PDB file of C-alpha atoms and ligand atoms in Angstrom:
ATOM      1  CA  MET A   1       0.000   0.000   0.000  1.00  0.00           C
ATOM      2  CA  VAL A   2       1.164   3.511  -0.832  1.00  0.00           C
ATOM      3  CA  THR A   3       2.195   5.908   1.962  1.00  0.00           C
ATOM      4  CA  HIS A   4       0.669   8.962   0.287  1.00  0.00           C
ATOM      5  CA  LEU A   5      -2.271   9.309  -2.105  1.00  0.00           C
ATOM      6  CA  LEU A   6      -0.904  11.686  -4.730  1.00  0.00           C
ATOM      7  CA  ARG A   7      -2.057  10.136  -8.031  1.00  0.00           C
ATOM      8  CA  LEU A   8      -3.902   6.946  -8.941  1.00  0.00           C
ATOM      9  CA  SER A   9      -1.040   5.727 -11.130  1.00  0.00           C
ATOM     10  CA  ASP A  10       0.941   5.113  -7.895  1.00  0.00           C
ATOM     11  CA  LEU A  11      -1.630   2.526  -6.748  1.00  0.00           C
ATOM     12  CA  SER A  12      -1.702  -1.187  -7.509  1.00  0.00           C
ATOM     13  CA  LYS A  13      -4.911  -3.003  -8.360  1.00  0.00           C
ATOM     14  CA  THR A  14      -4.793  -4.475  -4.853  1.00  0.00           C
ATOM     15  CA  ASP A  15      -4.593  -0.983  -3.343  1.00  0.00           C
ATOM     16  CA  PHE A  16      -7.726   0.001  -5.263  1.00  0.00           C
ATOM     17  CA  GLU A  17      -9.499  -3.118  -4.040  1.00  0.00           C
ATOM     18  CA  ILE A  18      -8.506  -2.450  -0.426  1.00  0.00           C
ATOM     19  CA  PHE A  19     -10.040   1.044  -0.682  1.00  0.00           C
ATOM     20  CA  PHE A  20     -13.233  -0.260  -2.347  1.00  0.00           C
ATOM     21  CA  ASP A  21     -13.710  -3.074   0.187  1.00  0.00           C
ATOM     22  CA  ARG A  22     -13.050  -0.870   3.176  1.00  0.00           C
ATOM     23  CA  ALA A  23     -15.346   1.910   1.892  1.00  0.00           C
ATOM     24  CA  MET A  24     -18.162  -0.603   1.328  1.00  0.00           C
ATOM     25  CA  GLU A  25     -17.700  -2.042   4.815  1.00  0.00           C
ATOM     26  CA  LEU A  26     -17.648   1.417   6.442  1.00  0.00           C
ATOM     27  CA  LYS A  27     -20.731   2.427   4.430  1.00  0.00           C
ATOM     28  CA  ARG A  28     -22.529  -0.735   5.580  1.00  0.00           C
ATOM     29  CA  ARG A  29     -21.620  -0.050   9.204  1.00  0.00           C
ATOM     30  CA  GLN A  30     -22.809   3.551   8.973  1.00  0.00           C
ATOM     31  CA  LYS A  31     -26.156   2.483   7.472  1.00  0.00           C
ATOM     32  CA  GLN A  32     -26.551   0.034  10.379  1.00  0.00           C
ATOM     33  CA  GLY A  33     -25.798   2.848  12.822  1.00  0.00           C
ATOM     34  CA  THR A  34     -22.660   1.155  14.171  1.00  0.00           C
ATOM     35  CA  THR A  35     -20.046   3.588  15.436  1.00  0.00           C
ATOM     36  CA  HIS A  36     -16.496   2.928  14.374  1.00  0.00           C
ATOM     37  CA  ARG A  37     -13.758   4.968  16.034  1.00  0.00           C
ATOM     38  CA  SER A  38     -10.591   3.745  14.356  1.00  0.00           C
ATOM     39  CA  LEU A  39      -8.909   7.175  14.285  1.00  0.00           C
ATOM     40  CA  THR A  40      -9.370   8.262  17.912  1.00  0.00           C
ATOM     41  CA  GLY A  41      -6.678  10.742  18.869  1.00  0.00           C
ATOM     42  CA  LYS A  42      -5.635  11.425  15.250  1.00  0.00           C
ATOM     43  CA  THR A  43      -5.767  14.831  13.599  1.00  0.00           C
ATOM     44  CA  LEU A  44      -6.135  15.467   9.865  1.00  0.00           C
ATOM     45  CA  GLY A  45      -5.054  18.856   8.524  1.00  0.00           C
ATOM     46  CA  LEU A  46      -6.899  20.122   5.440  1.00  0.00           C
ATOM     47  CA  VAL A  47      -4.785  22.709   3.616  1.00  0.00           C
ATOM     48  CA  PHE A  48      -7.009  24.175   0.900  1.00  0.00           C
ATOM     49  CA  ASP A  49      -5.936  26.749  -1.635  1.00  0.00           C
ATOM     50  CA  LYS A  50      -9.130  26.511  -3.741  1.00  0.00           C
ATOM     51  CA  PRO A  51     -12.832  26.453  -2.809  1.00  0.00           C
ATOM     52  CA  SER A  52     -14.570  23.188  -1.906  1.00  0.00           C
ATOM     53  CA  THR A  53     -17.971  22.037  -0.673  1.00  0.00           C
ATOM     54  CA  ARG A  54     -17.961  18.252  -0.967  1.00  0.00           C
ATOM     55  CA  THR A  55     -14.323  17.304  -0.505  1.00  0.00           C
ATOM     56  CA  ARG A  56     -13.812  19.472   2.552  1.00  0.00           C
ATOM     57  CA  ALA A  57     -17.112  18.595   4.232  1.00  0.00           C
ATOM     58  CA  SER A  58     -16.796  14.865   3.539  1.00  0.00           C
ATOM     59  CA  PHE A  59     -13.193  14.661   4.775  1.00  0.00           C
ATOM     60  CA  GLU A  60     -14.115  16.626   7.901  1.00  0.00           C
ATOM     61  CA  ALA A  61     -17.220  14.491   8.568  1.00  0.00           C
ATOM     62  CA  ALA A  62     -15.209  11.322   7.841  1.00  0.00           C
ATOM     63  CA  MET A  63     -12.613  12.286  10.425  1.00  0.00           C
ATOM     64  CA  VAL A  64     -15.238  13.093  13.076  1.00  0.00           C
ATOM     65  CA  GLN A  65     -17.155   9.860  12.408  1.00  0.00           C
ATOM     66  CA  LEU A  66     -13.942   7.858  12.824  1.00  0.00           C
ATOM     67  CA  GLY A  67     -13.282   9.512  16.188  1.00  0.00           C
ATOM     68  CA  GLY A  68     -10.539  11.866  14.996  1.00  0.00           C
ATOM     69  CA  THR A  69     -10.317  15.628  14.576  1.00  0.00           C
ATOM     70  CA  PRO A  70     -10.218  17.635  11.330  1.00  0.00           C
ATOM     71  CA  LEU A  71      -8.274  20.899  11.282  1.00  0.00           C
ATOM     72  CA  PHE A  72      -9.103  23.153   8.343  1.00  0.00           C
ATOM     73  CA  ILE A  73      -6.263  25.437   7.255  1.00  0.00           C
ATOM     74  CA  SER A  74      -7.001  28.016   4.582  1.00  0.00           C
ATOM     75  CA  ALA A  75      -3.748  28.204   2.618  1.00  0.00           C
ATOM     76  CA  LYS A  76      -4.073  31.935   2.030  1.00  0.00           C
ATOM     77  CA  ASP A  77      -4.055  32.499   5.805  1.00  0.00           C
ATOM     78  CA  THR A  78      -0.794  30.633   6.289  1.00  0.00           C
ATOM     79  CA  GLN A  79       2.785  31.785   5.895  1.00  0.00           C
ATOM     80  CA  MET A  80       2.858  29.895   2.583  1.00  0.00           C
ATOM     81  CA  SER A  81       1.031  32.911   1.168  1.00  0.00           C
ATOM     82  CA  ARG A  82       4.077  34.926   2.243  1.00  0.00           C
ATOM     83  CA  ALA A  83       6.486  32.549   0.502  1.00  0.00           C
ATOM     84  CA  GLU A  84       7.410  30.225   3.364  1.00  0.00           C
ATOM     85  CA  PRO A  85       8.825  27.207   1.520  1.00  0.00           C
ATOM     86  CA  ILE A  86       6.669  24.098   1.156  1.00  0.00           C
ATOM     87  CA  LYS A  87       9.494  21.979   2.529  1.00  0.00           C
ATOM     88  CA  ASP A  88       9.475  23.955   5.802  1.00  0.00           C
ATOM     89  CA  THR A  89       5.665  23.938   6.071  1.00  0.00           C
ATOM     90  CA  ALA A  90       5.567  20.184   5.427  1.00  0.00           C
ATOM     91  CA  ARG A  91       8.067  19.429   8.178  1.00  0.00           C
ATOM     92  CA  VAL A  92       6.386  21.731  10.707  1.00  0.00           C
ATOM     93  CA  LEU A  93       2.858  20.425  10.069  1.00  0.00           C
ATOM     94  CA  SER A  94       4.180  16.857  10.318  1.00  0.00           C
ATOM     95  CA  ARG A  95       5.081  17.580  13.952  1.00  0.00           C
ATOM     96  CA  TYR A  96       1.456  18.505  14.805  1.00  0.00           C
ATOM     97  CA  LEU A  97      -0.739  16.337  12.605  1.00  0.00           C
ATOM     98  CA  ASP A  98      -1.257  12.706  11.575  1.00  0.00           C
ATOM     99  CA  GLY A  99      -2.154  13.362   7.934  1.00  0.00           C
ATOM    100  CA  LEU A 100      -2.710  16.187   5.476  1.00  0.00           C
ATOM    101  CA  ALA A 101      -5.338  16.499   2.738  1.00  0.00           C
ATOM    102  CA  ILE A 102      -4.219  19.207   0.332  1.00  0.00           C
ATOM    103  CA  ARG A 103      -6.150  21.022  -2.413  1.00  0.00           C
ATOM    104  CA  THR A 104      -3.929  23.243  -4.501  1.00  0.00           C
ATOM    105  CA  PHE A 105      -3.056  24.273  -8.042  1.00  0.00           C
ATOM    106  CA  SER A 106       0.241  22.645  -8.955  1.00  0.00           C
ATOM    107  CA  GLN A 107       0.852  18.923  -8.563  1.00  0.00           C
ATOM    108  CA  ASP A 108       4.499  19.874  -7.900  1.00  0.00           C
ATOM    109  CA  VAL A 109       3.442  21.548  -4.647  1.00  0.00           C
ATOM    110  CA  LEU A 110       1.751  18.349  -3.540  1.00  0.00           C
ATOM    111  CA  ASP A 111       4.762  16.248  -4.522  1.00  0.00           C
ATOM    112  CA  GLU A 112       7.023  18.637  -2.603  1.00  0.00           C
ATOM    113  CA  PHE A 113       4.822  18.221   0.507  1.00  0.00           C
ATOM    114  CA  ALA A 114       5.103  14.453   0.140  1.00  0.00           C
ATOM    115  CA  ARG A 115       8.882  14.634  -0.224  1.00  0.00           C
ATOM    116  CA  PHE A 116       9.351  16.475   3.080  1.00  0.00           C
ATOM    117  CA  ALA A 117       6.373  15.417   5.219  1.00  0.00           C
ATOM    118  CA  THR A 118       6.660  12.513   7.621  1.00  0.00           C
ATOM    119  CA  ILE A 119       2.872  11.992   7.614  1.00  0.00           C
ATOM    120  CA  PRO A 120       0.583  10.785   4.787  1.00  0.00           C
ATOM    121  CA  ILE A 121      -0.275  13.395   2.146  1.00  0.00           C
ATOM    122  CA  ILE A 122      -3.624  13.077   0.357  1.00  0.00           C
ATOM    123  CA  ASN A 123      -4.432  14.818  -2.919  1.00  0.00           C
ATOM    124  CA  ALA A 124      -7.760  16.613  -2.425  1.00  0.00           C
ATOM    125  CA  LEU A 125      -7.486  17.997  -6.022  1.00  0.00           C
ATOM    126  CA  THR A 126      -4.768  19.641  -8.044  1.00  0.00           C
ATOM    127  CA  ASP A 127      -4.859  21.084 -11.557  1.00  0.00           C
ATOM    128  CA  LEU A 128      -3.532  17.724 -12.746  1.00  0.00           C
ATOM    129  CA  TYR A 129      -5.455  15.080 -10.768  1.00  0.00           C
ATOM    130  CA  HIS A 130      -8.475  14.419  -8.531  1.00  0.00           C
ATOM    131  CA  PRO A 131      -7.759  10.874  -7.318  1.00  0.00           C
ATOM    132  CA  CYS A 132     -10.071  10.728  -4.282  1.00  0.00           C
ATOM    133  CA  GLN A 133     -13.008  11.747  -6.487  1.00  0.00           C
ATOM    134  CA  VAL A 134     -12.353   8.998  -9.025  1.00  0.00           C
ATOM    135  CA  LEU A 135     -11.962   6.417  -6.234  1.00  0.00           C
ATOM    136  CA  SER A 136     -15.376   7.508  -4.902  1.00  0.00           C
ATOM    137  CA  ASP A 137     -16.860   7.481  -8.394  1.00  0.00           C
ATOM    138  CA  LEU A 138     -15.563   3.970  -9.045  1.00  0.00           C
ATOM    139  CA  LEU A 139     -17.175   2.878  -5.782  1.00  0.00           C
ATOM    140  CA  THR A 140     -20.455   4.274  -7.158  1.00  0.00           C
ATOM    141  CA  VAL A 141     -19.968   2.381 -10.429  1.00  0.00           C
ATOM    142  CA  ILE A 142     -19.184  -0.860  -8.572  1.00  0.00           C
ATOM    143  CA  GLN A 143     -22.257  -0.536  -6.384  1.00  0.00           C
ATOM    144  CA  LEU A 144     -24.687   0.430  -9.137  1.00  0.00           C
ATOM    145  CA  LYS A 145     -23.296  -1.797 -11.915  1.00  0.00           C
ATOM    146  CA  ARG A 146     -22.034  -4.703  -9.771  1.00  0.00           C
ATOM    147  CA  GLY A 147     -18.393  -4.223 -10.721  1.00  0.00           C
ATOM    148  CA  TYR A 148     -16.441  -2.438 -13.422  1.00  0.00           C
ATOM    149  CA  ALA A 149     -15.322  -5.312 -15.636  1.00  0.00           C
ATOM    150  CA  ASN A 150     -16.875  -5.361 -19.121  1.00  0.00           C
ATOM    151  CA  LEU A 151     -18.327  -1.876 -18.731  1.00  0.00           C
ATOM    152  CA  LYS A 152     -17.874   0.793 -21.328  1.00  0.00           C
ATOM    153  CA  ILE A 153     -17.027   4.056 -19.587  1.00  0.00           C
ATOM    154  CA  ALA A 154     -17.144   7.371 -21.453  1.00  0.00           C
ATOM    155  CA  TRP A 155     -15.642  10.731 -20.562  1.00  0.00           C
ATOM    156  CA  VAL A 156     -17.101  13.737 -22.395  1.00  0.00           C
ATOM    157  CA  GLY A 157     -15.610  17.223 -22.120  1.00  0.00           C
ATOM    158  CA  ASP A 158     -12.388  18.745 -20.904  1.00  0.00           C
ATOM    159  CA  GLY A 159      -9.233  16.622 -20.734  1.00  0.00           C
ATOM    160  CA  ASN A 160      -8.733  17.923 -17.203  1.00  0.00           C
ATOM    161  CA  ASN A 161      -7.763  16.726 -13.711  1.00  0.00           C
ATOM    162  CA  MET A 162     -10.769  14.372 -13.539  1.00  0.00           C
ATOM    163  CA  ALA A 163     -10.053  12.933 -16.992  1.00  0.00           C
ATOM    164  CA  HIS A 164      -6.414  12.375 -16.003  1.00  0.00           C
ATOM    165  CA  SER A 165      -7.410  10.463 -12.872  1.00  0.00           C
ATOM    166  CA  TRP A 166      -9.844   8.324 -14.900  1.00  0.00           C
ATOM    167  CA  ILE A 167      -6.995   7.511 -17.316  1.00  0.00           C
ATOM    168  CA  ASN A 168      -4.734   6.569 -14.386  1.00  0.00           C
ATOM    169  CA  ALA A 169      -7.454   4.324 -12.946  1.00  0.00           C
ATOM    170  CA  ALA A 170      -8.205   2.757 -16.317  1.00  0.00           C
ATOM    171  CA  ALA A 171      -4.563   1.762 -16.741  1.00  0.00           C
ATOM    172  CA  VAL A 172      -4.325   0.074 -13.341  1.00  0.00           C
ATOM    173  CA  LEU A 173      -7.742  -1.619 -13.396  1.00  0.00           C
ATOM    174  CA  GLY A 174      -7.899  -2.419 -17.117  1.00  0.00           C
ATOM    175  CA  LEU A 175     -11.015  -0.326 -17.734  1.00  0.00           C
ATOM    176  CA  ASN A 176     -12.580   0.204 -21.127  1.00  0.00           C
ATOM    177  CA  LEU A 177     -12.488   4.022 -21.270  1.00  0.00           C
ATOM    178  CA  ALA A 178     -13.352   6.251 -24.231  1.00  0.00           C
ATOM    179  CA  LEU A 179     -12.679   9.975 -23.917  1.00  0.00           C
ATOM    180  CA  ALA A 180     -14.204  12.619 -26.182  1.00  0.00           C
ATOM    181  CA  CYS A 181     -12.443  15.960 -25.804  1.00  0.00           C
ATOM    182  CA  PRO A 182     -12.153  18.912 -28.196  1.00  0.00           C
ATOM    183  CA  GLN A 183      -8.869  19.628 -29.975  1.00  0.00           C
ATOM    184  CA  GLY A 184      -6.786  21.897 -27.781  1.00  0.00           C
ATOM    185  CA  TYR A 185      -8.358  20.454 -24.629  1.00  0.00           C
ATOM    186  CA  LEU A 186      -7.116  16.880 -24.837  1.00  0.00           C
ATOM    187  CA  PRO A 187      -5.665  15.081 -21.806  1.00  0.00           C
ATOM    188  CA  GLN A 188      -1.899  15.411 -21.412  1.00  0.00           C
ATOM    189  CA  GLU A 189      -0.075  13.166 -23.837  1.00  0.00           C
ATOM    190  CA  SER A 190       2.426  11.996 -21.213  1.00  0.00           C
ATOM    191  CA  ILE A 191      -0.420  10.711 -18.998  1.00  0.00           C
ATOM    192  CA  LEU A 192      -1.976   8.836 -21.928  1.00  0.00           C
ATOM    193  CA  ASP A 193       1.413   7.437 -22.992  1.00  0.00           C
ATOM    194  CA  ASP A 194       2.212   6.309 -19.490  1.00  0.00           C
ATOM    195  CA  ALA A 195      -1.195   4.585 -19.258  1.00  0.00           C
ATOM    196  CA  SER A 196      -0.826   2.771 -22.559  1.00  0.00           C
ATOM    197  CA  GLN A 197       2.718   1.627 -21.750  1.00  0.00           C
ATOM    198  CA  LYS A 198       1.675   0.270 -18.386  1.00  0.00           C
ATOM    199  CA  SER A 199      -1.396  -1.702 -19.308  1.00  0.00           C
ATOM    200  CA  ARG A 200      -3.527  -3.335 -21.907  1.00  0.00           C
ATOM    201  CA  ALA A 201      -6.549  -1.277 -20.838  1.00  0.00           C
ATOM    202  CA  GLU A 202      -8.656  -0.050 -23.725  1.00  0.00           C
ATOM    203  CA  ILE A 203      -8.192   3.713 -23.493  1.00  0.00           C
ATOM    204  CA  ARG A 204      -9.445   5.486 -26.576  1.00  0.00           C
ATOM    205  CA  LEU A 205      -9.320   9.196 -27.337  1.00  0.00           C
ATOM    206  CA  THR A 206     -11.624  10.834 -29.880  1.00  0.00           C
ATOM    207  CA  THR A 207     -12.979  14.296 -30.591  1.00  0.00           C
ATOM    208  CA  ASP A 208     -16.432  12.866 -31.356  1.00  0.00           C
ATOM    209  CA  PRO A 209     -18.767  12.703 -28.310  1.00  0.00           C
ATOM    210  CA  VAL A 210     -21.217  10.370 -30.104  1.00  0.00           C
ATOM    211  CA  ASP A 211     -18.410   7.920 -30.801  1.00  0.00           C
ATOM    212  CA  ALA A 212     -17.301   7.904 -27.137  1.00  0.00           C
ATOM    213  CA  VAL A 213     -20.826   7.602 -25.742  1.00  0.00           C
ATOM    214  CA  LYS A 214     -22.001   4.886 -28.156  1.00  0.00           C
ATOM    215  CA  ASP A 215     -23.306   1.946 -26.046  1.00  0.00           C
ATOM    216  CA  ALA A 216     -21.621   3.363 -22.931  1.00  0.00           C
ATOM    217  CA  ASP A 217     -22.711   2.033 -19.536  1.00  0.00           C
ATOM    218  CA  VAL A 218     -21.276   5.046 -17.727  1.00  0.00           C
ATOM    219  CA  VAL A 219     -21.082   8.625 -19.027  1.00  0.00           C
ATOM    220  CA  ASN A 220     -18.951  11.088 -17.120  1.00  0.00           C
ATOM    221  CA  THR A 221     -18.590  14.802 -17.555  1.00  0.00           C
ATOM    222  CA  ASP A 222     -17.226  17.832 -15.702  1.00  0.00           C
ATOM    223  CA  VAL A 223     -17.190  21.615 -15.940  1.00  0.00           C
ATOM    224  CA  TRP A 224     -15.832  23.286 -19.065  1.00  0.00           C
ATOM    225  CA  ALA A 225     -13.631  25.631 -17.032  1.00  0.00           C
ATOM    226  CA  SER A 226     -12.031  24.267 -13.882  1.00  0.00           C
ATOM    227  CA  MET A 227     -11.052  26.297 -10.849  1.00  0.00           C
ATOM    228  CA  GLY A 228      -8.436  28.821 -11.914  1.00  0.00           C
ATOM    229  CA  GLN A 229      -9.672  28.825 -15.554  1.00  0.00           C
ATOM    230  CA  GLU A 230     -12.767  30.993 -14.997  1.00  0.00           C
ATOM    231  CA  ASN A 231     -11.452  33.806 -17.214  1.00  0.00           C
ATOM    232  CA  ASP A 232     -11.315  31.383 -20.108  1.00  0.00           C
ATOM    233  CA  LEU A 233     -14.946  30.233 -19.790  1.00  0.00           C
ATOM    234  CA  GLU A 234     -16.460  32.417 -22.542  1.00  0.00           C
ATOM    235  CA  ALA A 235     -13.926  31.176 -25.101  1.00  0.00           C
ATOM    236  CA  ARG A 236     -14.428  27.603 -23.959  1.00  0.00           C
ATOM    237  CA  LYS A 237     -18.235  27.725 -24.190  1.00  0.00           C
ATOM    238  CA  HIS A 238     -18.050  27.898 -27.970  1.00  0.00           C
ATOM    239  CA  VAL A 239     -15.552  25.036 -28.298  1.00  0.00           C
ATOM    240  CA  PHE A 240     -17.331  22.776 -25.816  1.00  0.00           C
ATOM    241  CA  GLU A 241     -20.906  23.280 -27.013  1.00  0.00           C
ATOM    242  CA  PRO A 242     -20.995  19.982 -28.991  1.00  0.00           C
ATOM    243  CA  TYR A 243     -19.803  18.180 -25.860  1.00  0.00           C
ATOM    244  CA  GLN A 244     -22.862  18.948 -23.727  1.00  0.00           C
ATOM    245  CA  VAL A 245     -24.310  15.844 -22.047  1.00  0.00           C
ATOM    246  CA  ASN A 246     -27.956  16.148 -23.039  1.00  0.00           C
ATOM    247  CA  THR A 247     -30.823  13.797 -23.853  1.00  0.00           C
ATOM    248  CA  ASP A 248     -29.830  13.561 -27.537  1.00  0.00           C
ATOM    249  CA  LEU A 249     -26.280  12.504 -26.722  1.00  0.00           C
ATOM    250  CA  LEU A 250     -27.486   9.995 -24.111  1.00  0.00           C
ATOM    251  CA  GLY A 251     -29.672   8.423 -26.785  1.00  0.00           C
ATOM    252  CA  HIS A 252     -26.465   6.816 -28.131  1.00  0.00           C
ATOM    253  CA  ALA A 253     -25.565   5.211 -24.781  1.00  0.00           C
ATOM    254  CA  ALA A 254     -26.775   1.909 -23.312  1.00  0.00           C
ATOM    255  CA  LYS A 255     -30.399   1.991 -22.154  1.00  0.00           C
ATOM    256  CA  ASP A 256     -29.460   1.699 -18.472  1.00  0.00           C
ATOM    257  CA  VAL A 257     -26.535   4.150 -18.669  1.00  0.00           C
ATOM    258  CA  ILE A 258     -25.583   6.002 -15.514  1.00  0.00           C
ATOM    259  CA  VAL A 259     -24.542   9.648 -15.797  1.00  0.00           C
ATOM    260  CA  MET A 260     -21.869  10.943 -13.472  1.00  0.00           C
ATOM    261  CA  HIS A 261     -20.623  14.423 -12.623  1.00  0.00           C
ATOM    262  CA  CYS A 262     -18.301  15.137  -9.708  1.00  0.00           C
ATOM    263  CA  LEU A 263     -20.110  18.472  -9.122  1.00  0.00           C
ATOM    264  CA  PRO A 264     -20.419  21.420  -8.918  1.00  0.00           C
ATOM    265  CA  ALA A 265     -22.422  21.259 -12.184  1.00  0.00           C
ATOM    266  CA  HIS A 266     -23.206  24.124 -14.519  1.00  0.00           C
ATOM    267  CA  ARG A 267     -26.667  23.367 -15.858  1.00  0.00           C
ATOM    268  CA  GLY A 268     -27.051  24.397 -19.472  1.00  0.00           C
ATOM    269  CA  GLU A 269     -23.292  24.154 -20.068  1.00  0.00           C
ATOM    270  CA  GLU A 270     -21.649  20.718 -19.765  1.00  0.00           C
ATOM    271  CA  ILE A 271     -24.913  19.040 -18.718  1.00  0.00           C
ATOM    272  CA  THR A 272     -28.595  19.880 -19.079  1.00  0.00           C
ATOM    273  CA  GLU A 273     -30.988  20.245 -16.159  1.00  0.00           C
ATOM    274  CA  GLU A 274     -33.034  17.426 -17.708  1.00  0.00           C
ATOM    275  CA  VAL A 275     -30.128  14.964 -17.593  1.00  0.00           C
ATOM    276  CA  LEU A 276     -28.728  16.068 -14.235  1.00  0.00           C
ATOM    277  CA  GLU A 277     -32.132  15.713 -12.568  1.00  0.00           C
ATOM    278  CA  GLY A 278     -33.214  12.780 -14.762  1.00  0.00           C
ATOM    279  CA  PRO A 279     -33.460   9.030 -14.085  1.00  0.00           C
ATOM    280  CA  HIS A 280     -29.931   8.199 -15.327  1.00  0.00           C
ATOM    281  CA  SER A 281     -28.168  10.678 -13.069  1.00  0.00           C
ATOM    282  CA  VAL A 282     -26.350   9.235 -10.037  1.00  0.00           C
ATOM    283  CA  VAL A 283     -24.668  12.430  -8.888  1.00  0.00           C
ATOM    284  CA  TRP A 284     -26.083  12.378  -5.344  1.00  0.00           C
ATOM    285  CA  ASP A 285     -24.867   8.813  -4.803  1.00  0.00           C
ATOM    286  CA  GLN A 286     -21.476   9.940  -6.069  1.00  0.00           C
ATOM    287  CA  SER A 287     -21.422  12.785  -3.553  1.00  0.00           C
ATOM    288  CA  GLU A 288     -22.439  10.486  -0.711  1.00  0.00           C
ATOM    289  CA  ASN A 289     -19.760   7.981  -1.616  1.00  0.00           C
ATOM    290  CA  LYS A 290     -17.087  10.636  -1.144  1.00  0.00           C
ATOM    291  CA  LEU A 291     -17.786  10.337   2.594  1.00  0.00           C
ATOM    292  CA  HIS A 292     -17.431   6.553   2.655  1.00  0.00           C
ATOM    293  CA  MET A 293     -14.374   6.514   0.393  1.00  0.00           C
ATOM    294  CA  HIS A 294     -12.663   9.289   2.354  1.00  0.00           C
ATOM    295  CA  LYS A 295     -13.213   7.299   5.546  1.00  0.00           C
ATOM    296  CA  ALA A 296     -11.554   4.298   3.906  1.00  0.00           C
ATOM    297  CA  ILE A 297      -8.624   6.385   2.659  1.00  0.00           C
ATOM    298  CA  LEU A 298      -8.102   7.973   6.071  1.00  0.00           C
ATOM    299  CA  GLU A 299      -8.337   4.671   7.887  1.00  0.00           C
ATOM    300  CA  VAL A 300      -5.929   2.897   5.561  1.00  0.00           C
ATOM    301  CA  LEU A 301      -3.343   5.705   5.487  1.00  0.00           C
ATOM    302  CA  LEU A 302      -3.600   7.192   9.000  1.00  0.00           C
ATOM    303  CA  ALA A 303      -4.292   4.186  11.214  1.00  0.00           C
ATOM    304  CA  ARG A 304      -0.904   2.626  10.454  1.00  0.00           C
TER     305      ARG A 304
HETATM  306  N1   CP B   1     -16.364  17.161  -6.447  1.00  0.00           N
HETATM  307  C1   CP B   1     -15.669  17.975  -5.664  1.00  0.00           C
HETATM  308  O1   CP B   1     -14.470  17.822  -5.448  1.00  0.00           O
HETATM  309  O2   CP B   1     -16.409  18.991  -5.124  1.00  0.00           O
HETATM  310  P1   CP B   1     -15.874  20.187  -4.242  1.00  0.00           P
HETATM  311  O3   CP B   1     -15.086  21.099  -5.146  1.00  0.00           O
HETATM  312  O4   CP B   1     -17.122  20.844  -3.710  1.00  0.00           O
HETATM  313  O5   CP B   1     -15.014  19.642  -3.148  1.00  0.00           O
HETATM  314  N1  NVA B   2     -12.328  19.933 -12.813  1.00  0.00           N
HETATM  315  C1  NVA B   2     -12.964  20.610 -11.701  1.00  0.00           C
HETATM  316  C2  NVA B   2     -13.335  19.644 -10.635  1.00  0.00           C
HETATM  317  C3  NVA B   2     -14.053  20.255  -9.451  1.00  0.00           C
HETATM  318  C4  NVA B   2     -14.341  19.286  -8.374  1.00  0.00           C
HETATM  319  C5  NVA B   2     -12.027  21.669 -11.156  1.00  0.00           C
HETATM  320  O1  NVA B   2     -10.829  21.404 -11.027  1.00  0.00           O
HETATM  321  O2  NVA B   2     -12.492  22.770 -10.863  1.00  0.00           O
END
């Protein structure tokens, strides 16, 4: 098992399975009303440099439910905003805390934390990856589709942090993943190359959303402009218009397709109100599963 959770390409298939099994068990226990205090006396720091509703709240609730304490640290209120080096911050926070969930811009910052920290570092989203989200989303797929083998999974939209984490997961788990992204907004070539070198997973990239969605069991999308790209939204709207997940596009998918979106969603942009609120949408289950998956991640990484 990995020490830190920085990117899904660091995980083995067994690591994924440990997270899935543990999350399912912790979800079952919570539904039964059984308390489970495996992290009593532990403190998780949450250093966030970008906004968050779900990831912050679910990590904080996860920590409380496991008997530990969450400590939210707004990055802009720390000395990092006055250029204190990451390597110093990482070593200091390691003396107070038992783990750190970090949401920031550059993956390099996260990697630098991991290099100098003596506690587990968890990626709560960077510009490059969103691993905890894709672990939670795979848990949703497993529970609703009874596994992930033989499923056709489509990604429609920006080749962004979420797409990159899906590619990483596909390579390790051998998923059948088709991504439809516009030219100029494709996933990073190095991430695709790394995935294809490492595995025989079927990872296909196209610019045609109909092609990617054809017979898909799972259709995933995300915002057209991620956090930090807001100024680019107007230009992107034009390019991404054919990539909207709407009823017409879903008509090409399998009849019992599930539609996923990590949220927050922009209705009328990447997804229509009709689809988001419609019978194929599983977005609320996805959000709930962040809690159960984050509990599993914290237990596996912090209880050691
Ligand atoms: N999906 C997700 O990460 O949501 P937040 O930005 O609200 O944490
Ligand atoms: N791609 C989005 C995900 C938000 C959870 C972003 O980075 O803003």
